[in-house]
Amino acid sequence: MSDEYDHGRRDGLRLALAILAAEEAKWEALLGESRSGRTNATRAVRHKALQVAQSRIRTVLNRHTPKDDGAIGDELAAALLEAGL
């Protein structure tokens, strides 16, 4: 695959991480806020699902980073820091 294609894939994965981070923050703020135990349980499950999704996307992103340099790239580190991972 071309470098441009790989860079585009990584950009897409970074965007997915940012979206998931925003959704996770939204659900984290709502945890335990409802009077209903069922609603609180549903929110906790959604929050955990978003955390798992972020972990899986980060794994895929790490697999798509070039392996020739030992350290992660600056752009990847900045994206992960922004996503809170």
PDB file of N, CA and C in Angstrom:
ATOM      1  N   MET A   1       0.836  -1.177   0.000  1.00  0.00           N
ATOM      2  CA  MET A   1       0.000   0.000   0.000  1.00  0.00           C
ATOM      3  C   MET A   1       0.883   1.243   0.000  1.00  0.00           C
ATOM      4  N   SER A   2       0.354   2.305  -0.526  1.00  0.00           N
ATOM      5  CA  SER A   2       1.125   3.529  -0.598  1.00  0.00           C
ATOM      6  C   SER A   2       1.177   4.233   0.760  1.00  0.00           C
ATOM      7  N   ASP A   3       2.186   5.060   0.911  1.00  0.00           N
ATOM      8  CA  ASP A   3       2.328   5.809   2.166  1.00  0.00           C
ATOM      9  C   ASP A   3       1.150   6.750   2.379  1.00  0.00           C
ATOM     10  N   GLU A   4       0.659   7.333   1.286  1.00  0.00           N
ATOM     11  CA  GLU A   4      -0.478   8.257   1.395  1.00  0.00           C
ATOM     12  C   GLU A   4      -1.729   7.527   1.883  1.00  0.00           C
ATOM     13  N   TYR A   5      -1.940   6.321   1.381  1.00  0.00           N
ATOM     14  CA  TYR A   5      -3.091   5.519   1.806  1.00  0.00           C
ATOM     15  C   TYR A   5      -2.969   5.169   3.286  1.00  0.00           C
ATOM     16  N   ASP A   6      -1.795   4.722   3.709  1.00  0.00           N
ATOM     17  CA  ASP A   6      -1.580   4.381   5.116  1.00  0.00           C
ATOM     18  C   ASP A   6      -1.765   5.589   6.017  1.00  0.00           C
ATOM     19  N   HIS A   7      -1.276   6.739   5.565  1.00  0.00           N
ATOM     20  CA  HIS A   7      -1.441   7.961   6.356  1.00  0.00           C
ATOM     21  C   HIS A   7      -2.930   8.309   6.484  1.00  0.00           C
ATOM     22  N   GLY A   8      -3.684   8.124   5.418  1.00  0.00           N
ATOM     23  CA  GLY A   8      -5.127   8.362   5.458  1.00  0.00           C
ATOM     24  C   GLY A   8      -5.841   7.423   6.410  1.00  0.00           C
ATOM     25  N   ARG A   9      -5.408   6.167   6.430  1.00  0.00           N
ATOM     26  CA  ARG A   9      -6.003   5.206   7.371  1.00  0.00           C
ATOM     27  C   ARG A   9      -5.729   5.609   8.810  1.00  0.00           C
ATOM     28  N   ARG A  10      -4.498   6.025   9.076  1.00  0.00           N
ATOM     29  CA  ARG A  10      -4.156   6.459  10.426  1.00  0.00           C
ATOM     30  C   ARG A  10      -4.944   7.700  10.822  1.00  0.00           C
ATOM     31  N   ASP A  11      -5.138   8.618   9.870  1.00  0.00           N
ATOM     32  CA  ASP A  11      -5.951   9.804  10.159  1.00  0.00           C
ATOM     33  C   ASP A  11      -7.386   9.414  10.501  1.00  0.00           C
ATOM     34  N   GLY A  12      -7.927   8.453   9.778  1.00  0.00           N
ATOM     35  CA  GLY A  12      -9.281   7.982  10.054  1.00  0.00           C
ATOM     36  C   GLY A  12      -9.386   7.339  11.426  1.00  0.00           C
ATOM     37  N   LEU A  13      -8.369   6.565  11.792  1.00  0.00           N
ATOM     38  CA  LEU A  13      -8.373   5.937  13.118  1.00  0.00           C
ATOM     39  C   LEU A  13      -8.234   6.984  14.218  1.00  0.00           C
ATOM     40  N   ARG A  14      -7.424   8.011  13.971  1.00  0.00           N
ATOM     41  CA  ARG A  14      -7.289   9.089  14.961  1.00  0.00           C
ATOM     42  C   ARG A  14      -8.607   9.831  15.131  1.00  0.00           C
ATOM     43  N   LEU A  15      -9.314  10.053  14.034  1.00  0.00           N
ATOM     44  CA  LEU A  15     -10.622  10.700  14.099  1.00  0.00           C
ATOM     45  C   LEU A  15     -11.597   9.835  14.902  1.00  0.00           C
ATOM     46  N   ALA A  16     -11.574   8.542  14.667  1.00  0.00           N
ATOM     47  CA  ALA A  16     -12.441   7.636  15.433  1.00  0.00           C
ATOM     48  C   ALA A  16     -12.108   7.694  16.919  1.00  0.00           C
ATOM     49  N   LEU A  17     -10.831   7.749  17.255  1.00  0.00           N
ATOM     50  CA  LEU A  17     -10.432   7.867  18.657  1.00  0.00           C
ATOM     51  C   LEU A  17     -10.958   9.155  19.281  1.00  0.00           C
ATOM     52  N   ALA A  18     -10.872  10.247  18.537  1.00  0.00           N
ATOM     53  CA  ALA A  18     -11.351  11.532  19.061  1.00  0.00           C
ATOM     54  C   ALA A  18     -12.857  11.511  19.286  1.00  0.00           C
ATOM     55  N   ILE A  19     -13.580  10.905  18.364  1.00  0.00           N
ATOM     56  CA  ILE A  19     -15.037  10.816  18.501  1.00  0.00           C
ATOM     57  C   ILE A  19     -15.403   9.956  19.701  1.00  0.00           C
ATOM     58  N   LEU A  20     -14.724   8.826  19.839  1.00  0.00           N
ATOM     59  CA  LEU A  20     -15.001   7.956  20.983  1.00  0.00           C
ATOM     60  C   LEU A  20     -14.648   8.632  22.298  1.00  0.00           C
ATOM     61  N   ALA A  21     -13.580   9.407  22.319  1.00  0.00           N
ATOM     62  CA  ALA A  21     -13.195  10.117  23.544  1.00  0.00           C
ATOM     63  C   ALA A  21     -14.267  11.130  23.934  1.00  0.00           C
ATOM     64  N   ALA A  22     -14.819  11.814  22.946  1.00  0.00           N
ATOM     65  CA  ALA A  22     -15.879  12.790  23.225  1.00  0.00           C
ATOM     66  C   ALA A  22     -17.134  12.094  23.748  1.00  0.00           C
ATOM     67  N   GLU A  23     -17.494  10.981  23.129  1.00  0.00           N
ATOM     68  CA  GLU A  23     -18.666  10.229  23.589  1.00  0.00           C
ATOM     69  C   GLU A  23     -18.446   9.675  24.994  1.00  0.00           C
ATOM     70  N   GLU A  24     -17.238   9.181  25.249  1.00  0.00           N
ATOM     71  CA  GLU A  24     -16.948   8.648  26.574  1.00  0.00           C
ATOM     72  C   GLU A  24     -17.060   9.735  27.639  1.00  0.00           C
ATOM     73  N   ALA A  25     -16.560  10.916  27.333  1.00  0.00           N
ATOM     74  CA  ALA A  25     -16.647  12.029  28.282  1.00  0.00           C
ATOM     75  C   ALA A  25     -18.105  12.383  28.565  1.00  0.00           C
ATOM     76  N   LYS A  26     -18.935  12.334  27.526  1.00  0.00           N
ATOM     77  CA  LYS A  26     -20.355  12.640  27.707  1.00  0.00           C
ATOM     78  C   LYS A  26     -21.008  11.626  28.642  1.00  0.00           C
ATOM     79  N   TRP A  27     -20.744  10.358  28.424  1.00  0.00           N
ATOM     80  CA  TRP A  27     -21.369   9.328  29.247  1.00  0.00           C
ATOM     81  C   TRP A  27     -20.760   9.284  30.643  1.00  0.00           C
ATOM     82  N   GLU A  28     -19.480   9.600  30.752  1.00  0.00           N
ATOM     83  CA  GLU A  28     -18.847   9.615  32.068  1.00  0.00           C
ATOM     84  C   GLU A  28     -19.483  10.678  32.968  1.00  0.00           C
ATOM     85  N   ALA A  29     -19.836  11.807  32.371  1.00  0.00           N
ATOM     86  CA  ALA A  29     -20.471  12.882  33.137  1.00  0.00           C
ATOM     87  C   ALA A  29     -21.865  12.480  33.622  1.00  0.00           C
ATOM     88  N   LEU A  30     -22.505  11.564  32.925  1.00  0.00           N
ATOM     89  CA  LEU A  30     -23.872  11.156  33.274  1.00  0.00           C
ATOM     90  C   LEU A  30     -23.930   9.956  34.217  1.00  0.00           C
ATOM     91  N   LEU A  31     -22.771   9.332  34.491  1.00  0.00           N
ATOM     92  CA  LEU A  31     -22.771   8.141  35.345  1.00  0.00           C
ATOM     93  C   LEU A  31     -23.300   8.467  36.737  1.00  0.00           C
ATOM     94  N   GLY A  32     -24.273   7.695  37.185  1.00  0.00           N
ATOM     95  CA  GLY A  32     -24.819   7.845  38.529  1.00  0.00           C
ATOM     96  C   GLY A  32     -25.716   9.045  38.733  1.00  0.00           C
ATOM     97  N   GLU A  33     -26.040   9.778  37.700  1.00  0.00           N
ATOM     98  CA  GLU A  33     -26.857  10.994  37.824  1.00  0.00           C
ATOM     99  C   GLU A  33     -28.357  10.710  37.877  1.00  0.00           C
ATOM    100  N   SER A  34     -28.770   9.586  37.346  1.00  0.00           N
ATOM    101  CA  SER A  34     -30.199   9.286  37.287  1.00  0.00           C
ATOM    102  C   SER A  34     -30.683   8.669  38.595  1.00  0.00           C
ATOM    103  N   ARG A  35     -31.951   8.842  38.864  1.00  0.00           N
ATOM    104  CA  ARG A  35     -32.559   8.202  40.041  1.00  0.00           C
ATOM    105  C   ARG A  35     -32.833   6.726  39.765  1.00  0.00           C
ATOM    106  N   SER A  36     -32.891   6.380  38.494  1.00  0.00           N
ATOM    107  CA  SER A  36     -33.195   5.010  38.104  1.00  0.00           C
ATOM    108  C   SER A  36     -31.921   4.158  38.062  1.00  0.00           C
ATOM    109  N   GLY A  37     -31.955   3.042  38.741  1.00  0.00           N
ATOM    110  CA  GLY A  37     -30.820   2.121  38.727  1.00  0.00           C
ATOM    111  C   GLY A  37     -30.599   1.510  37.361  1.00  0.00           C
ATOM    112  N   ARG A  38     -31.687   1.254  36.649  1.00  0.00           N
ATOM    113  CA  ARG A  38     -31.571   0.676  35.303  1.00  0.00           C
ATOM    114  C   ARG A  38     -30.879   1.655  34.357  1.00  0.00           C
ATOM    115  N   THR A  39     -31.248   2.923  34.430  1.00  0.00           N
ATOM    116  CA  THR A  39     -30.616   3.934  33.585  1.00  0.00           C
ATOM    117  C   THR A  39     -29.135   4.065  33.923  1.00  0.00           C
ATOM    118  N   ASN A  40     -28.806   4.078  35.195  1.00  0.00           N
ATOM    119  CA  ASN A  40     -27.402   4.168  35.606  1.00  0.00           C
ATOM    120  C   ASN A  40     -26.609   2.962  35.123  1.00  0.00           C
ATOM    121  N   ALA A  41     -27.207   1.787  35.178  1.00  0.00           N
ATOM    122  CA  ALA A  41     -26.529   0.581  34.702  1.00  0.00           C
ATOM    123  C   ALA A  41     -26.298   0.644  33.200  1.00  0.00           C
ATOM    124  N   THR A  42     -27.287   1.126  32.460  1.00  0.00           N
ATOM    125  CA  THR A  42     -27.158   1.260  31.013  1.00  0.00           C
ATOM    126  C   THR A  42     -26.045   2.249  30.666  1.00  0.00           C
ATOM    127  N   ARG A  43     -25.990   3.342  31.385  1.00  0.00           N
ATOM    128  CA  ARG A  43     -24.939   4.333  31.148  1.00  0.00           C
ATOM    129  C   ARG A  43     -23.563   3.768  31.459  1.00  0.00           C
ATOM    130  N   ALA A  44     -23.462   2.979  32.505  1.00  0.00           N
ATOM    131  CA  ALA A  44     -22.180   2.371  32.852  1.00  0.00           C
ATOM    132  C   ALA A  44     -21.725   1.396  31.773  1.00  0.00           C
ATOM    133  N   VAL A  45     -22.665   0.643  31.223  1.00  0.00           N
ATOM    134  CA  VAL A  45     -22.335  -0.302  30.155  1.00  0.00           C
ATOM    135  C   VAL A  45     -21.882   0.449  28.907  1.00  0.00           C
ATOM    136  N   ARG A  46     -22.572   1.523  28.547  1.00  0.00           N
ATOM    137  CA  ARG A  46     -22.174   2.321  27.382  1.00  0.00           C
ATOM    138  C   ARG A  46     -20.787   2.913  27.586  1.00  0.00           C
ATOM    139  N   HIS A  47     -20.534   3.405  28.776  1.00  0.00           N
ATOM    140  CA  HIS A  47     -19.233   3.993  29.082  1.00  0.00           C
ATOM    141  C   HIS A  47     -18.127   2.949  28.922  1.00  0.00           C
ATOM    142  N   LYS A  48     -18.343   1.761  29.450  1.00  0.00           N
ATOM    143  CA  LYS A  48     -17.352   0.686  29.343  1.00  0.00           C
ATOM    144  C   LYS A  48     -17.174   0.264  27.893  1.00  0.00           C
ATOM    145  N   ALA A  49     -18.257   0.195  27.131  1.00  0.00           N
ATOM    146  CA  ALA A  49     -18.171  -0.180  25.721  1.00  0.00           C
ATOM    147  C   ALA A  49     -17.330   0.835  24.945  1.00  0.00           C
ATOM    148  N   LEU A  50     -17.484   2.111  25.258  1.00  0.00           N
ATOM    149  CA  LEU A  50     -16.681   3.128  24.595  1.00  0.00           C
ATOM    150  C   LEU A  50     -15.206   2.994  24.966  1.00  0.00           C
ATOM    151  N   GLN A  51     -14.920   2.644  26.200  1.00  0.00           N
ATOM    152  CA  GLN A  51     -13.534   2.440  26.611  1.00  0.00           C
ATOM    153  C   GLN A  51     -12.917   1.253  25.878  1.00  0.00           C
ATOM    154  N   VAL A  52     -13.667   0.179  25.729  1.00  0.00           N
ATOM    155  CA  VAL A  52     -13.180  -1.000  25.013  1.00  0.00           C
ATOM    156  C   VAL A  52     -12.951  -0.662  23.541  1.00  0.00           C
ATOM    157  N   ALA A  53     -13.871   0.084  22.942  1.00  0.00           N
ATOM    158  CA  ALA A  53     -13.719   0.478  21.542  1.00  0.00           C
ATOM    159  C   ALA A  53     -12.469   1.327  21.346  1.00  0.00           C
ATOM    160  N   GLN A  54     -12.206   2.247  22.266  1.00  0.00           N
ATOM    161  CA  GLN A  54     -10.987   3.057  22.174  1.00  0.00           C
ATOM    162  C   GLN A  54      -9.750   2.183  22.249  1.00  0.00           C
ATOM    163  N   SER A  55      -9.766   1.223  23.119  1.00  0.00           N
ATOM    164  CA  SER A  55      -8.625   0.320  23.260  1.00  0.00           C
ATOM    165  C   SER A  55      -8.387  -0.467  21.979  1.00  0.00           C
ATOM    166  N   ARG A  56      -9.452  -0.946  21.380  1.00  0.00           N
ATOM    167  CA  ARG A  56      -9.320  -1.718  20.140  1.00  0.00           C
ATOM    168  C   ARG A  56      -8.834  -0.858  18.984  1.00  0.00           C
ATOM    169  N   ILE A  57      -9.331   0.366  18.898  1.00  0.00           N
ATOM    170  CA  ILE A  57      -8.883   1.255  17.825  1.00  0.00           C
ATOM    171  C   ILE A  57      -7.419   1.625  18.029  1.00  0.00           C
ATOM    172  N   ARG A  58      -7.021   1.838  19.276  1.00  0.00           N
ATOM    173  CA  ARG A  58      -5.619   2.149  19.541  1.00  0.00           C
ATOM    174  C   ARG A  58      -4.720   0.981  19.143  1.00  0.00           C
ATOM    175  N   THR A  59      -5.189  -0.247  19.370  1.00  0.00           N
ATOM    176  CA  THR A  59      -4.431  -1.428  18.962  1.00  0.00           C
ATOM    177  C   THR A  59      -4.268  -1.472  17.451  1.00  0.00           C
ATOM    178  N   VAL A  60      -5.343  -1.227  16.728  1.00  0.00           N
ATOM    179  CA  VAL A  60      -5.276  -1.221  15.261  1.00  0.00           C
ATOM    180  C   VAL A  60      -4.357  -0.099  14.785  1.00  0.00           C
ATOM    181  N   LEU A  61      -4.466   1.064  15.409  1.00  0.00           N
ATOM    182  CA  LEU A  61      -3.618   2.188  15.034  1.00  0.00           C
ATOM    183  C   LEU A  61      -2.154   1.853  15.257  1.00  0.00           C
ATOM    184  N   ASN A  62      -1.847   1.196  16.349  1.00  0.00           N
ATOM    185  CA  ASN A  62      -0.462   0.793  16.616  1.00  0.00           C
ATOM    186  C   ASN A  62       0.039  -0.213  15.594  1.00  0.00           C
ATOM    187  N   ARG A  63      -0.840  -1.068  15.115  1.00  0.00           N
ATOM    188  CA  ARG A  63      -0.446  -2.041  14.090  1.00  0.00           C
ATOM    189  C   ARG A  63      -0.162  -1.372  12.756  1.00  0.00           C
ATOM    190  N   HIS A  64      -0.790  -0.230  12.497  1.00  0.00           N
ATOM    191  CA  HIS A  64      -0.617   0.457  11.220  1.00  0.00           C
ATOM    192  C   HIS A  64       0.486   1.503  11.238  1.00  0.00           C
ATOM    193  N   THR A  65       1.129   1.687  12.375  1.00  0.00           N
ATOM    194  CA  THR A  65       2.234   2.642  12.407  1.00  0.00           C
ATOM    195  C   THR A  65       3.481   1.965  11.866  1.00  0.00           C
ATOM    196  N   PRO A  66       4.320   2.727  11.190  1.00  0.00           N
ATOM    197  CA  PRO A  66       5.553   2.143  10.652  1.00  0.00           C
ATOM    198  C   PRO A  66       6.407   1.555  11.770  1.00  0.00           C
ATOM    199  N   LYS A  67       6.977   0.399  11.493  1.00  0.00           N
ATOM    200  CA  LYS A  67       7.748  -0.293  12.510  1.00  0.00           C
ATOM    201  C   LYS A  67       9.246  -0.014  12.411  1.00  0.00           C
ATOM    202  N   ASP A  68       9.661   0.800  11.448  1.00  0.00           N
ATOM    203  CA  ASP A  68      11.084   1.036  11.265  1.00  0.00           C
ATOM    204  C   ASP A  68      11.692   1.884  12.380  1.00  0.00           C
ATOM    205  N   ASP A  69      10.927   2.799  12.960  1.00  0.00           N
ATOM    206  CA  ASP A  69      11.472   3.561  14.082  1.00  0.00           C
ATOM    207  C   ASP A  69      10.928   2.993  15.388  1.00  0.00           C
ATOM    208  N   GLY A  70      11.778   2.970  16.408  1.00  0.00           N
ATOM    209  CA  GLY A  70      11.427   2.360  17.683  1.00  0.00           C
ATOM    210  C   GLY A  70      10.394   3.146  18.464  1.00  0.00           C
ATOM    211  N   ALA A  71      10.420   4.460  18.359  1.00  0.00           N
ATOM    212  CA  ALA A  71       9.486   5.300  19.117  1.00  0.00           C
ATOM    213  C   ALA A  71       8.258   5.601  18.268  1.00  0.00           C
ATOM    214  N   ILE A  72       7.156   5.900  18.948  1.00  0.00           N
ATOM    215  CA  ILE A  72       5.953   6.276  18.212  1.00  0.00           C
ATOM    216  C   ILE A  72       6.145   7.679  17.651  1.00  0.00           C
ATOM    217  N   GLY A  73       5.485   7.959  16.566  1.00  0.00           N
ATOM    218  CA  GLY A  73       5.632   9.249  15.913  1.00  0.00           C
ATOM    219  C   GLY A  73       5.033  10.386  16.722  1.00  0.00           C
ATOM    220  N   ASP A  74       5.489  11.584  16.416  1.00  0.00           N
ATOM    221  CA  ASP A  74       4.982  12.762  17.124  1.00  0.00           C
ATOM    222  C   ASP A  74       3.495  12.958  16.900  1.00  0.00           C
ATOM    223  N   GLU A  75       3.043  12.739  15.651  1.00  0.00           N
ATOM    224  CA  GLU A  75       1.632  12.938  15.360  1.00  0.00           C
ATOM    225  C   GLU A  75       0.766  11.914  16.091  1.00  0.00           C
ATOM    226  N   LEU A  76       1.244  10.672  16.199  1.00  0.00           N
ATOM    227  CA  LEU A  76       0.497   9.661  16.911  1.00  0.00           C
ATOM    228  C   LEU A  76       0.451   9.971  18.408  1.00  0.00           C
ATOM    229  N   ALA A  77       1.570  10.376  18.958  1.00  0.00           N
ATOM    230  CA  ALA A  77       1.612  10.711  20.378  1.00  0.00           C
ATOM    231  C   ALA A  77       0.678  11.884  20.690  1.00  0.00           C
ATOM    232  N   ALA A  78       0.643  12.896  19.827  1.00  0.00           N
ATOM    233  CA  ALA A  78      -0.233  14.033  20.029  1.00  0.00           C
ATOM    234  C   ALA A  78      -1.709  13.615  19.947  1.00  0.00           C
ATOM    235  N   ALA A  79      -2.029  12.749  18.990  1.00  0.00           N
ATOM    236  CA  ALA A  79      -3.408  12.287  18.834  1.00  0.00           C
ATOM    237  C   ALA A  79      -3.851  11.456  20.045  1.00  0.00           C
ATOM    238  N   LEU A  80      -2.969  10.592  20.527  1.00  0.00           N
ATOM    239  CA  LEU A  80      -3.316   9.784  21.694  1.00  0.00           C
ATOM    240  C   LEU A  80      -3.453  10.633  22.941  1.00  0.00           C
ATOM    241  N   LEU A  81      -2.595  11.638  23.073  1.00  0.00           N
ATOM    242  CA  LEU A  81      -2.679  12.551  24.213  1.00  0.00           C
ATOM    243  C   LEU A  81      -3.980  13.350  24.178  1.00  0.00           C
ATOM    244  N   GLU A  82      -4.345  13.799  22.972  1.00  0.00           N
ATOM    245  CA  GLU A  82      -5.593  14.566  22.814  1.00  0.00           C
ATOM    246  C   GLU A  82      -6.805  13.708  23.140  1.00  0.00           C
ATOM    247  N   ALA A  83      -6.738  12.421  22.784  1.00  0.00           N
ATOM    248  CA  ALA A  83      -7.849  11.514  23.054  1.00  0.00           C
ATOM    249  C   ALA A  83      -7.865  11.061  24.504  1.00  0.00           C
ATOM    250  N   GLY A  84      -6.821  11.375  25.234  1.00  0.00           N
ATOM    251  CA  GLY A  84      -6.770  11.013  26.642  1.00  0.00           C
ATOM    252  C   GLY A  84      -6.355   9.594  26.894  1.00  0.00           C
ATOM    253  N   LEU A  85      -5.603   9.020  25.961  1.00  0.00           N
ATOM    254  CA  LEU A  85      -5.186   7.620  26.124  1.00  0.00           C
ATOM    255  C   LEU A  85      -3.757   7.555  26.542  1.00  0.00           C
TER     256      LEU A  85
END
